[in-house]
Short mmCIF file of C-alpha atoms and ligand atoms in Angstrom, two decimals:
data_model
loop_
_atom_site.label_atom_id
_atom_site.label_comp_id
_atom_site.label_asym_id
_atom_site.label_seq_id
_atom_site.Cartn_x
_atom_site.Cartn_y
_atom_site.Cartn_z
CA MET A 1 -44.36 7.61 -38.02
CA SER A 2 -43.98 5.69 -41.28
CA LEU A 3 -46.94 4.08 -43.01
CA ASP A 4 -45.46 0.61 -42.37
CA VAL A 5 -45.29 1.27 -38.63
CA GLU A 6 -48.95 2.32 -38.68
CA ILE A 7 -50.07 -0.65 -40.78
CA LEU A 8 -48.17 -3.16 -38.64
CA GLY A 9 -49.47 -1.47 -35.49
CA ALA A 10 -53.07 -1.72 -36.72
CA LEU A 11 -52.66 -5.37 -37.80
CA ARG A 12 -51.19 -6.29 -34.41
CA LYS A 13 -53.97 -4.43 -32.62
CA ALA A 14 -56.52 -6.49 -34.58
CA GLY A 15 -54.81 -9.61 -33.15
CA ALA A 16 -56.43 -12.78 -34.48
CA GLY A 17 -59.07 -10.63 -36.18
CA SER A 18 -58.86 -8.78 -39.49
CA ILE A 19 -58.94 -5.16 -40.50
CA SER A 20 -60.40 -4.07 -43.83
CA GLY A 21 -58.60 -2.05 -46.47
CA ALA A 22 -61.27 0.63 -46.12
CA GLU A 23 -60.77 0.91 -42.34
CA LEU A 24 -57.01 1.12 -42.78
CA SER A 25 -57.27 3.69 -45.53
CA GLN A 26 -59.62 5.83 -43.44
CA ALA A 27 -57.58 5.57 -40.25
CA LEU A 28 -54.25 6.25 -41.96
CA LYS A 29 -55.60 8.82 -44.47
CA VAL A 30 -54.11 7.18 -47.58
CA SER A 31 -55.73 5.41 -50.51
CA ARG A 32 -56.59 1.70 -50.44
CA ALA A 33 -54.15 1.25 -53.34
CA ALA A 34 -51.35 2.73 -51.19
CA ILE A 35 -52.23 0.32 -48.37
CA TRP A 36 -52.20 -2.60 -50.81
CA ALA A 37 -48.77 -1.54 -52.16
CA ARG A 38 -47.32 -1.43 -48.61
CA ILE A 39 -48.87 -4.80 -47.76
CA GLN A 40 -47.07 -6.26 -50.79
CA GLU A 41 -43.76 -4.73 -49.60
CA LEU A 42 -44.29 -6.13 -46.10
CA ARG A 43 -44.99 -9.57 -47.59
CA ASP A 44 -41.74 -9.33 -49.55
CA LEU A 45 -39.94 -8.69 -46.24
CA GLY A 46 -41.38 -11.93 -44.88
CA PHE A 47 -44.59 -10.86 -43.12
CA ASP A 48 -47.32 -13.41 -43.75
CA ILE A 49 -50.40 -11.24 -44.26
CA GLU A 50 -53.66 -12.83 -45.29
CA ALA A 51 -55.86 -10.72 -47.59
CA SER A 52 -59.51 -11.72 -47.82
CA PRO A 53 -62.03 -9.81 -49.93
CA HIS A 54 -64.65 -10.17 -47.16
CA HIS A 55 -62.68 -9.62 -43.98
CA GLY A 56 -59.63 -7.63 -45.00
CA TYR A 57 -56.06 -8.06 -43.80
CA ARG A 58 -54.80 -10.34 -41.04
CA LEU A 59 -51.22 -10.74 -39.79
CA LEU A 60 -50.42 -14.45 -39.56
CA SER A 61 -46.70 -14.33 -38.77
CA SER A 62 -43.66 -12.07 -38.78
CA PRO A 63 -40.10 -12.87 -39.89
CA ASP A 64 -37.25 -13.30 -37.39
CA LEU A 65 -35.57 -10.20 -38.76
CA LEU A 66 -34.76 -6.94 -37.09
CA LEU A 67 -36.70 -4.30 -39.03
CA ALA A 68 -36.87 -0.80 -37.61
CA ASP A 69 -40.53 -0.31 -38.60
CA ASP A 70 -41.54 -3.62 -37.09
CA LEU A 71 -39.72 -2.95 -33.81
CA LEU A 72 -41.23 0.54 -33.60
CA ALA A 73 -44.72 -0.82 -34.30
CA ARG A 74 -44.36 -3.50 -31.62
CA LEU A 75 -42.97 -1.05 -29.07
CA GLY A 76 -45.69 1.57 -29.54
CA ALA A 77 -45.35 5.25 -28.78
CA GLY A 78 -44.50 7.03 -25.55
CA LEU A 79 -41.24 5.44 -24.43
CA THR A 80 -37.92 7.25 -24.19
CA ILE A 81 -35.82 4.19 -24.92
CA GLY A 82 -36.49 3.05 -28.47
CA ARG A 83 -38.24 6.28 -29.54
CA ASP A 84 -35.93 6.12 -32.56
CA ILE A 85 -34.70 2.73 -33.83
CA ARG A 86 -32.15 2.15 -36.57
CA VAL A 87 -31.08 -1.21 -37.95
CA PHE A 88 -27.91 -2.00 -39.90
CA GLN A 89 -27.39 -5.27 -41.73
CA GLU A 90 -23.70 -5.09 -40.87
CA THR A 91 -21.54 -2.59 -39.06
CA THR A 92 -18.23 -2.47 -37.21
CA SER A 93 -19.76 -1.96 -33.76
CA THR A 94 -23.15 -0.48 -32.85
CA ASN A 95 -21.35 1.43 -30.06
CA ASP A 96 -19.39 3.30 -32.79
CA ILE A 97 -22.60 4.29 -34.58
CA VAL A 98 -24.25 5.53 -31.39
CA GLU A 99 -21.10 7.40 -30.40
CA LYS A 100 -21.31 9.26 -33.71
CA LEU A 101 -25.03 9.98 -33.26
CA ALA A 102 -24.26 11.32 -29.77
CA ARG A 103 -21.63 13.70 -31.18
CA ASP A 104 -24.16 14.83 -33.81
CA GLY A 105 -26.53 15.83 -30.99
CA VAL A 106 -29.19 13.11 -31.46
CA LYS A 107 -31.71 12.88 -28.60
CA GLU A 108 -31.34 10.23 -25.92
CA GLY A 109 -33.23 6.97 -26.38
CA VAL A 110 -32.08 6.10 -29.90
CA ALA A 111 -31.41 2.36 -30.26
CA VAL A 112 -29.10 1.03 -32.97
CA PHE A 113 -29.21 -2.67 -33.86
CA ALA A 114 -27.00 -4.60 -36.27
CA GLU A 115 -27.70 -8.03 -37.71
CA SER A 116 -23.93 -8.62 -37.56
CA GLN A 117 -20.87 -6.75 -36.32
CA THR A 118 -17.41 -7.04 -37.85
CA LYS A 119 -15.62 -5.46 -34.87
CA GLY A 120 -17.94 -6.18 -31.96
CA ARG A 121 -16.11 -5.40 -28.74
CA GLY A 122 -16.52 -6.49 -25.17
CA ARG A 123 -15.16 -5.14 -21.92
CA LEU A 124 -11.44 -5.01 -21.22
CA GLY A 125 -10.56 -4.87 -24.92
CA ARG A 126 -12.04 -8.27 -25.70
CA THR A 127 -13.69 -9.23 -28.99
CA TRP A 128 -17.45 -9.83 -28.99
CA VAL A 129 -18.38 -12.40 -31.63
CA SER A 130 -21.58 -11.19 -33.35
CA PRO A 131 -22.73 -13.64 -36.05
CA ASN A 132 -25.38 -12.68 -38.58
CA ARG A 133 -29.00 -12.91 -37.31
CA LYS A 134 -28.06 -15.11 -34.36
CA GLY A 135 -28.29 -12.60 -31.58
CA LEU A 136 -29.16 -9.10 -30.49
CA TRP A 137 -26.26 -6.70 -30.94
CA PHE A 138 -27.39 -3.19 -30.10
CA SER A 139 -26.51 0.08 -28.41
CA LEU A 140 -28.48 2.88 -26.79
CA LEU A 141 -27.76 6.53 -26.30
CA LEU A 142 -28.58 8.03 -22.90
CA ARG A 143 -28.00 11.52 -21.54
CA PRO A 144 -28.64 11.04 -17.82
CA GLN A 145 -28.18 13.67 -15.12
CA LEU A 146 -25.47 11.74 -13.30
CA ARG A 147 -21.96 12.32 -12.04
CA PRO A 148 -19.37 10.17 -13.89
CA GLN A 149 -18.80 8.07 -10.77
CA GLU A 150 -22.52 7.19 -10.74
CA ALA A 151 -22.55 5.93 -14.35
CA THR A 152 -22.24 2.33 -13.12
CA ARG A 153 -25.85 2.69 -11.96
CA LEU A 154 -26.88 2.46 -15.58
CA THR A 155 -24.97 -0.75 -16.10
CA VAL A 156 -26.74 -2.13 -13.03
CA CYS A 157 -30.09 -0.99 -14.48
CA SER A 158 -29.31 -2.59 -17.83
CA ALA A 159 -28.29 -5.87 -16.24
CA ILE A 160 -31.56 -6.29 -14.35
CA ALA A 161 -33.64 -5.15 -17.33
CA LEU A 162 -31.89 -7.68 -19.59
CA ARG A 163 -32.23 -10.39 -16.98
CA ARG A 164 -35.94 -9.73 -16.47
CA ALA A 165 -36.74 -9.63 -20.19
CA ILE A 166 -34.92 -12.93 -20.76
CA ALA A 167 -36.64 -14.53 -17.75
CA ASN A 168 -40.12 -13.38 -18.85
CA LEU A 169 -39.69 -14.58 -22.42
CA THR A 170 -37.91 -17.88 -21.86
CA GLY A 171 -38.94 -18.93 -18.36
CA ILE A 172 -35.24 -19.38 -17.51
CA SER A 173 -33.92 -17.40 -14.55
CA PRO A 174 -30.44 -16.07 -15.44
CA GLU A 175 -27.89 -14.99 -12.84
CA ILE A 176 -25.85 -11.81 -12.81
CA LYS A 177 -22.09 -11.90 -12.40
CA TRP A 178 -20.67 -8.57 -11.36
CA PRO A 179 -20.35 -6.17 -13.05
CA ASN A 180 -22.56 -6.97 -16.00
CA ASP A 181 -22.50 -10.55 -17.20
CA ILE A 182 -25.76 -12.42 -17.61
CA LEU A 183 -25.15 -16.12 -17.06
CA ILE A 184 -27.25 -19.24 -17.47
CA HIS A 185 -25.96 -22.36 -15.74
CA GLY A 186 -22.66 -20.56 -15.20
CA LYS A 187 -22.12 -19.66 -18.88
CA LYS A 188 -22.30 -16.20 -20.38
CA THR A 189 -25.40 -15.41 -22.44
CA ALA A 190 -25.27 -11.64 -22.51
CA GLY A 191 -22.93 -8.78 -21.69
CA ILE A 192 -23.00 -5.00 -21.44
CA LEU A 193 -20.38 -2.51 -22.54
CA THR A 194 -20.86 0.98 -21.10
CA GLU A 195 -18.85 3.79 -22.67
CA LEU A 196 -19.19 7.41 -21.61
CA GLN A 197 -18.22 10.99 -22.31
CA ALA A 198 -18.17 13.21 -19.25
CA GLU A 199 -17.12 16.51 -17.74
CA LEU A 200 -15.58 16.35 -14.26
CA ASP A 201 -18.95 16.58 -12.53
CA GLN A 202 -21.51 15.55 -15.17
CA VAL A 203 -21.99 12.74 -17.69
CA ARG A 204 -22.42 14.22 -21.19
CA TYR A 205 -23.67 11.02 -22.73
CA LEU A 206 -23.48 7.34 -22.25
CA VAL A 207 -23.45 4.54 -24.82
CA LEU A 208 -24.86 1.29 -23.50
CA GLY A 209 -23.91 -1.60 -25.78
CA MET A 210 -25.62 -4.93 -25.24
CA GLY A 211 -24.92 -8.29 -26.75
CA VAL A 212 -27.29 -11.23 -26.27
CA ASN A 213 -26.52 -14.69 -27.64
CA VAL A 214 -29.96 -15.75 -28.80
CA ASN A 215 -30.20 -18.38 -31.51
CA GLN A 216 -26.74 -19.88 -31.84
CA THR A 217 -26.74 -23.66 -31.77
CA ALA A 218 -24.04 -25.47 -29.76
CA SER A 219 -22.00 -25.99 -32.95
CA ASP A 220 -22.01 -22.25 -33.70
CA PHE A 221 -19.57 -21.70 -30.80
CA THR A 222 -15.87 -22.48 -31.18
CA PRO A 223 -14.74 -25.17 -28.66
CA GLU A 224 -12.91 -22.45 -26.74
CA LEU A 225 -15.99 -20.18 -26.52
CA ALA A 226 -18.34 -23.10 -25.80
CA LYS A 227 -16.57 -23.58 -22.43
CA VAL A 228 -17.66 -20.15 -21.22
CA ALA A 229 -20.57 -19.03 -23.42
CA THR A 230 -24.04 -20.24 -24.28
CA SER A 231 -27.17 -19.01 -26.05
CA LEU A 232 -30.85 -18.79 -25.11
CA ARG A 233 -31.62 -21.36 -27.79
CA VAL A 234 -29.12 -23.87 -26.39
CA GLU A 235 -30.45 -23.37 -22.85
CA SER A 236 -34.18 -23.32 -23.63
CA ARG A 237 -33.96 -25.89 -26.45
CA HIS A 238 -35.98 -23.80 -28.84
CA ALA A 239 -35.46 -20.83 -31.10
CA ILE A 240 -36.39 -17.46 -29.63
CA GLY A 241 -38.04 -14.66 -31.62
CA ARG A 242 -35.43 -11.92 -31.71
CA PRO A 243 -37.85 -9.05 -32.44
CA GLU A 244 -40.00 -10.09 -29.43
CA LEU A 245 -36.93 -10.24 -27.21
CA ALA A 246 -35.58 -6.92 -28.51
CA VAL A 247 -38.86 -5.17 -27.71
CA ALA A 248 -39.14 -6.84 -24.28
CA ILE A 249 -35.62 -5.64 -23.41
CA LEU A 250 -36.29 -2.07 -24.58
CA ARG A 251 -39.51 -1.96 -22.49
CA GLU A 252 -37.78 -3.22 -19.35
CA LEU A 253 -34.89 -0.82 -19.89
CA ASN A 254 -37.29 2.06 -20.29
CA SER A 255 -39.08 1.27 -17.06
CA ASP A 256 -35.82 0.85 -15.12
CA TYR A 257 -34.47 4.09 -16.59
CA GLU A 258 -37.65 5.82 -15.38
CA ARG A 259 -37.15 4.28 -11.92
CA LEU A 260 -33.56 5.51 -11.87
CA LYS A 261 -34.56 9.04 -12.90
CA ALA A 262 -37.26 9.04 -10.20
CA GLY A 263 -34.56 8.43 -7.56
CA ARG A 264 -35.50 4.79 -6.95
CA PHE A 265 -32.06 3.27 -7.48
CA SER A 266 -32.29 1.38 -4.17
CA GLU A 267 -35.13 -0.78 -5.61
CA ILE A 268 -33.01 -1.55 -8.66
CA ALA A 269 -30.03 -2.37 -6.45
CA ASP A 270 -32.16 -4.76 -4.33
CA GLU A 271 -33.33 -6.63 -7.42
CA TRP A 272 -29.77 -6.77 -8.76
CA GLU A 273 -28.45 -8.10 -5.44
CA SER A 274 -31.05 -10.85 -5.34
CA PHE A 275 -29.79 -12.32 -8.62
CA CYS A 276 -26.10 -11.59 -8.30
CA THR A 277 -24.01 -14.70 -7.76
CA THR A 278 -20.85 -12.72 -6.94
CA LEU A 279 -22.11 -11.31 -3.62
CA GLY A 280 -21.16 -13.13 -0.44
CA HIS A 281 -18.19 -14.84 -2.13
CA GLN A 282 -14.45 -14.52 -1.78
CA ILE A 283 -13.23 -13.14 -5.09
CA VAL A 284 -10.11 -12.07 -6.92
CA LEU A 285 -10.66 -8.85 -8.84
CA ARG A 286 -8.22 -7.90 -11.58
CA THR A 287 -8.44 -4.21 -12.42
CA GLY A 288 -5.97 -1.79 -14.04
CA GLY A 289 -3.02 -4.17 -13.63
CA ARG A 290 -3.74 -4.81 -9.92
CA GLU A 291 -5.21 -7.80 -8.20
CA ILE A 292 -7.46 -7.30 -5.17
CA ARG A 293 -8.66 -10.18 -3.02
CA GLY A 294 -11.64 -9.92 -0.76
CA ARG A 295 -15.28 -10.67 -0.08
CA ALA A 296 -17.92 -9.14 -2.36
CA GLU A 297 -20.24 -7.58 0.22
CA ALA A 298 -22.86 -5.40 -1.45
CA LEU A 299 -23.73 -2.99 -4.19
CA ASN A 300 -22.88 0.60 -3.30
CA GLU A 301 -25.22 3.61 -3.76
CA ASP A 302 -23.34 4.68 -6.91
CA GLY A 303 -23.48 1.21 -8.49
CA SER A 304 -19.95 0.16 -7.52
CA LEU A 305 -19.18 -3.13 -5.75
CA LEU A 306 -18.18 -2.99 -2.09
CA LEU A 307 -15.28 -5.33 -1.51
CA ARG A 308 -14.08 -6.25 2.01
CA THR A 309 -10.34 -6.57 1.39
CA GLU A 310 -7.96 -8.93 3.20
CA HIS A 311 -6.98 -5.96 5.39
CA GLY A 312 -10.60 -5.46 6.50
CA ARG A 313 -11.12 -2.26 4.50
CA LEU A 314 -14.35 -1.79 2.52
CA GLU A 315 -13.27 -0.74 -0.97
CA PRO A 316 -15.67 0.39 -3.73
CA VAL A 317 -14.66 -0.96 -7.14
CA ILE A 318 -16.21 -0.01 -10.47
CA GLY A 319 -14.72 -2.38 -12.99
CA GLY A 320 -12.48 -5.33 -13.63
CA ASP A 321 -12.60 -9.05 -14.02
CA VAL A 322 -13.90 -11.23 -11.23
CA THR A 323 -12.95 -14.81 -10.40
CA LEU A 324 -14.70 -16.59 -7.53
CA VAL A 325 -12.35 -18.26 -5.06
CA LYS A 326 -13.67 -21.75 -4.50
C1 BTN B 1 -18.92 -7.76 -22.37
O1 BTN B 1 -19.54 -8.56 -21.69
O2 BTN B 1 -17.69 -7.81 -22.46
C2 BTN B 1 -19.69 -6.71 -23.11
C3 BTN B 1 -20.17 -7.17 -24.45
C4 BTN B 1 -20.95 -6.11 -25.19
C5 BTN B 1 -21.26 -6.50 -26.61
C6 BTN B 1 -22.18 -5.53 -27.29
S1 BTN B 1 -22.79 -6.09 -28.83
C7 BTN B 1 -23.45 -4.53 -29.18
C8 BTN B 1 -22.43 -3.51 -28.71
N1 BTN B 1 -21.45 -3.27 -29.75
C9 BTN B 1 -20.23 -3.69 -29.39
O3 BTN B 1 -19.22 -3.63 -30.10
N2 BTN B 1 -20.27 -4.21 -28.16
C10 BTN B 1 -21.60 -4.15 -27.59
#
């Protein structure tokens, strides 16, 4: 753990109180001068840290920047997801970075964030617009014991974790549109891109890429995008702390991943079903050049959608683009 993570952790633990230089130096086994030097560096990064000769150090506010040390300090130890956090100011796509880490044998749980992406991608070959410091653009590496056809379970897990974190932090209750869109008032706020490497019978690794529109204002969206997309700031009418949201999402993801590994997918599926606006509707699903019409009935055991087709057959589908038939 870096010294900054430990200092920020101790300052946060002190809450509205202070912690003295002597206490910090004793707890972290470094000199008071070293603590002072790090406090200066943290101030340069935008942390407002009060230093009083009588009481010591007190954290007054943190910047709305994604800083690996800050995210690690907020998250605390002991979680799988977010055990290793890396932040890029700019990259092509965080999924590309995680894919490379996966091939290099990095442990599962690493989370890669970027302040902006130059080639952010969405599902079905779409572009994902990722403007600087306006959202959360990040990817996770997982190595679950799943068969490839069960990988959709992780997308389902991610959707409810994202939904719950957003609901807890903003008080808004987003809906889920199958397979993985998080909508507020019918407009897309977040999406998930799952990419995987697998043998015939076993997933080797999975890259879960998540994009959350957080602090864009209405004028940040092109007129075209504004018809279908929104941000948490637009919907809640105030700016949202991105580090707080990032940490809330990682915590929820970790607990849902634990539930999944403990064989409790049915609980996850129930929660997903209760917020999914696609279920119970007649839909048109476009997938792999075909168009299937039917009624979205339920979520299957493996995470696929069960569609009652026009011919009365129940067909499991794992991907595609859904339009509700009005
Ligand atoms: C979708 O709804 O189409 C999925 C969007 C996923 C976007 C995220 S942003 C972080 C990660 N990197 C990417 O290039 N895409 C995902």
